[in-house]
Short mmCIF file of C-alpha atoms in Angstrom, two decimals:
data_model
loop_
_atom_site.label_atom_id
_atom_site.label_comp_id
_atom_site.label_asym_id
_atom_site.label_seq_id
_atom_site.Cartn_x
_atom_site.Cartn_y
_atom_site.Cartn_z
CA MET A 1 0.67 0.40 -0.33
CA MET A 2 1.20 3.54 -0.59
CA LYS A 3 1.72 6.07 1.76
CA ALA A 4 2.36 9.74 1.59
CA MET A 5 2.90 12.52 4.28
CA ILE A 6 2.25 15.87 3.66
CA LEU A 7 4.16 18.31 5.98
CA ALA A 8 2.28 20.81 7.21
CA ALA A 9 3.84 21.73 10.42
CA GLY A 10 6.07 24.80 9.76
CA ARG A 11 4.75 28.79 11.36
CA GLY A 12 4.29 30.44 7.78
CA GLU A 13 6.66 33.30 8.52
CA ARG A 14 6.58 34.52 5.02
CA MET A 15 3.08 33.85 4.47
CA ARG A 16 2.06 36.41 8.12
CA PRO A 17 0.01 38.01 8.47
CA LEU A 18 -1.84 35.63 6.35
CA THR A 19 -0.76 32.74 8.82
CA ASP A 20 -1.24 34.47 12.03
CA HIS A 21 -4.78 32.89 12.51
CA THR A 22 -4.70 29.94 9.87
CA PRO A 23 -1.90 27.22 9.48
CA LYS A 24 -0.29 28.20 5.96
CA PRO A 25 -1.45 24.49 4.65
CA LEU A 26 -5.17 25.45 4.82
CA LEU A 27 -4.89 29.57 3.24
CA SER A 28 -7.18 29.08 -0.22
CA VAL A 29 -5.42 28.75 -3.88
CA GLY A 30 -7.91 28.21 -6.79
CA GLY A 31 -11.21 28.19 -4.08
CA GLN A 32 -10.00 25.38 -1.73
CA PRO A 33 -7.14 25.52 0.84
CA LEU A 34 -3.69 24.03 -0.92
CA ILE A 35 -3.58 20.78 1.40
CA VAL A 36 -6.54 19.97 -0.25
CA TRP A 37 -5.32 20.22 -3.92
CA HIS A 38 -2.19 17.63 -2.64
CA ILE A 39 -5.11 15.14 -1.23
CA GLN A 40 -6.89 14.67 -4.24
CA LYS A 41 -4.14 14.58 -6.11
CA LEU A 42 -2.74 11.80 -4.05
CA ALA A 43 -5.85 10.27 -4.43
CA ALA A 44 -6.11 10.04 -7.90
CA ALA A 45 -2.59 8.68 -7.92
CA GLY A 46 -3.76 5.23 -5.19
CA PHE A 47 -2.06 6.84 -2.45
CA ALA A 48 -4.78 5.70 0.00
CA ASP A 49 -3.40 6.91 3.20
CA ILE A 50 -1.81 9.38 4.22
CA VAL A 51 0.26 11.28 7.03
CA ILE A 52 -0.07 14.80 7.58
CA ASN A 53 1.92 16.89 10.12
CA HIS A 54 1.67 19.42 12.45
CA ALA A 55 2.17 22.06 15.12
CA TRP A 56 0.92 25.12 14.35
CA LEU A 57 -2.40 25.51 14.96
CA GLY A 58 -2.82 22.16 13.38
CA GLU A 59 -6.27 21.73 15.86
CA GLN A 60 -7.33 23.69 12.74
CA ILE A 61 -6.15 21.05 9.89
CA GLU A 62 -7.66 18.38 11.43
CA ALA A 63 -10.62 19.94 12.08
CA ALA A 64 -10.82 20.70 8.12
CA LEU A 65 -9.63 17.48 6.90
CA GLY A 66 -11.13 14.86 9.56
CA ASP A 67 -10.09 11.46 9.19
CA GLY A 68 -9.77 12.30 5.25
CA SER A 69 -13.08 9.60 4.30
CA ARG A 70 -14.61 12.71 2.28
CA PHE A 71 -11.91 12.42 0.07
CA GLY A 72 -11.26 8.97 -0.65
CA VAL A 73 -8.49 8.14 1.86
CA ARG A 74 -7.57 7.80 5.25
CA ILE A 75 -5.61 10.57 7.38
CA ALA A 76 -3.67 9.79 10.13
CA TYR A 77 -1.75 12.77 12.08
CA SER A 78 1.30 13.19 13.65
CA ARG A 79 0.71 15.74 16.59
CA GLU A 80 4.29 17.81 17.08
CA GLY A 81 3.56 20.46 19.53
CA THR A 82 6.70 22.35 18.21
CA ALA A 83 7.66 21.73 14.42
CA LEU A 84 10.45 19.44 14.47
CA GLU A 85 12.26 21.05 10.77
CA THR A 86 11.41 18.12 7.85
CA ALA A 87 13.45 15.51 8.95
CA GLY A 88 12.61 15.62 12.90
CA GLY A 89 8.81 15.92 11.36
CA ILE A 90 9.28 12.88 9.30
CA ALA A 91 11.87 10.44 11.63
CA THR A 92 8.95 11.29 14.36
CA ALA A 93 5.58 9.82 11.83
CA LEU A 94 7.72 6.91 11.28
CA PRO A 95 5.05 5.05 13.25
CA LEU A 96 2.43 6.03 10.97
CA LEU A 97 4.23 5.39 8.04
CA GLY A 98 5.49 1.76 7.65
CA ALA A 99 8.46 0.22 7.34
CA VAL A 100 8.42 0.88 3.14
CA PRO A 101 9.27 3.82 1.41
CA PHE A 102 6.73 6.58 1.04
CA VAL A 103 6.06 10.43 -0.79
CA VAL A 104 6.26 13.93 0.63
CA VAL A 105 4.74 17.12 -0.54
CA ASN A 106 5.68 20.19 1.38
CA GLY A 107 2.48 21.71 2.69
CA ASP A 108 2.73 25.04 1.25
CA VAL A 109 3.90 24.38 -2.60
CA LEU A 110 1.23 23.88 -5.61
CA THR A 111 2.13 21.60 -7.75
CA ASP A 112 0.65 19.80 -11.04
CA ILE A 113 3.11 16.66 -10.82
CA ASP A 114 0.55 13.86 -11.64
CA PHE A 115 2.35 11.67 -8.55
CA ALA A 116 1.41 8.05 -10.35
CA CYS A 117 4.17 8.76 -12.34
CA LEU A 118 5.93 8.70 -8.88
CA ARG A 119 5.19 4.83 -8.01
CA PRO A 120 8.26 3.42 -10.16
CA THR A 121 10.76 4.93 -8.65
CA LEU A 122 9.43 5.22 -5.63
CA ALA A 123 9.58 0.77 -5.77
CA ALA A 124 13.21 1.17 -6.41
CA LEU A 125 13.28 2.56 -3.24
CA ASP A 126 15.65 0.25 -1.64
CA GLY A 127 16.79 1.06 1.54
CA ARG A 128 20.65 0.62 0.92
CA THR A 129 21.97 2.20 -1.72
CA GLN A 130 18.35 3.59 -3.27
CA LEU A 131 17.30 6.48 -0.04
CA ALA A 132 16.09 9.25 -1.81
CA HIS A 133 15.03 10.72 -4.51
CA LEU A 134 14.22 14.20 -4.94
CA LEU A 135 12.15 16.22 -7.46
CA LEU A 136 14.28 19.14 -8.80
CA VAL A 137 13.19 22.21 -10.34
CA ALA A 138 14.75 24.87 -12.48
CA ASN A 139 15.93 27.62 -10.21
CA PRO A 140 13.03 30.54 -9.39
CA ALA A 141 14.44 34.20 -9.35
CA HIS A 142 14.10 33.56 -5.85
CA HIS A 143 16.79 31.19 -5.24
CA PRO A 144 18.74 31.58 -8.42
CA ALA A 145 21.91 29.60 -6.81
CA GLY A 146 19.52 26.69 -6.90
CA ASP A 147 20.43 23.94 -3.88
CA PHE A 148 21.89 21.07 -6.31
CA GLY A 149 23.69 20.85 -8.79
CA LEU A 150 22.85 17.85 -11.78
CA LEU A 151 26.44 16.31 -13.20
CA PRO A 152 26.36 14.61 -16.91
CA ASP A 153 26.52 11.40 -15.07
CA GLY A 154 22.98 12.55 -13.49
CA GLN A 155 23.97 12.15 -10.28
CA LEU A 156 23.14 14.71 -7.97
CA SER A 157 26.07 17.14 -6.62
CA ALA A 158 25.50 19.10 -3.01
CA ASN A 159 26.69 22.04 -4.49
CA ALA A 160 24.82 24.07 -6.68
CA ALA A 161 27.56 24.94 -8.93
CA ASP A 162 28.83 22.33 -10.12
CA GLY A 163 27.05 20.91 -13.30
CA ILE A 164 23.77 22.77 -13.81
CA GLY A 165 21.96 24.19 -10.61
CA LEU A 166 18.85 23.08 -9.72
CA THR A 167 16.37 23.43 -6.58
CA PHE A 168 14.53 21.51 -4.50
CA SER A 169 10.45 21.30 -5.10
CA GLY A 170 9.49 20.54 -2.34
CA VAL A 171 8.44 16.96 -3.19
CA GLY A 172 10.80 13.63 -3.17
CA LEU A 173 10.00 9.80 -2.19
CA TYR A 174 12.93 8.34 0.81
CA HIS A 175 12.73 5.13 2.43
CA PRO A 176 12.58 5.28 5.94
CA ALA A 177 15.70 4.17 6.81
CA LEU A 178 17.29 7.74 5.21
CA PHE A 179 15.97 8.85 9.19
CA ALA A 180 17.36 5.88 11.17
CA THR A 181 19.84 8.28 13.03
CA ILE A 182 17.09 10.70 14.05
CA PRO A 183 15.53 10.19 17.28
CA PRO A 184 11.87 11.04 17.71
CA GLN A 185 10.33 14.59 18.20
CA GLN A 186 13.99 15.96 17.80
CA PRO A 187 14.32 18.93 15.37
CA ALA A 188 16.76 18.03 12.02
CA LYS A 189 16.94 19.22 9.55
CA LEU A 190 17.00 17.10 6.27
CA ALA A 191 19.26 18.70 4.11
CA PRO A 192 22.41 17.08 5.87
CA LEU A 193 20.88 13.80 5.37
CA LEU A 194 20.93 14.47 1.57
CA ARG A 195 23.74 15.86 1.10
#
């Protein structure tokens, strides 16, 4: 069974004052909350179990989405209290995600990706030599340096100046083994694990 996680714990500082009273993933985009777009696209791609972490105003997220049945999915919540950064939030949610690879989507991005096309790559994550697969995009104007460098052989460099600089899209595929060294409920950033 394919599982996905939507990251929704952040405070949304750059979106203030909009996020002072509404969690960022519940802000309306195109007539519905941003997070609902993710849930609908994940459901359409066959991801029936979705984990959502939350901290800031998390009770609003649970009240708005419920158990997921109206979207045709099952939603489980990973309550953080205070945001644990990306890797810390994922590590804390691992008991809900299980032992197989999963998709993670930042709750504050808007994407048109067909998540179904990720299934073969997700299945290839073996937990030994293949721990993660990141979806990268061309560098936006506000981040011209990028996050990673795409090398001629298709591999990534942690140095964006190597090869073609690209930016992380906010969508990644991960094997649980990537987070094995991170204790639950401890803040941890994702970038050091990937570099």
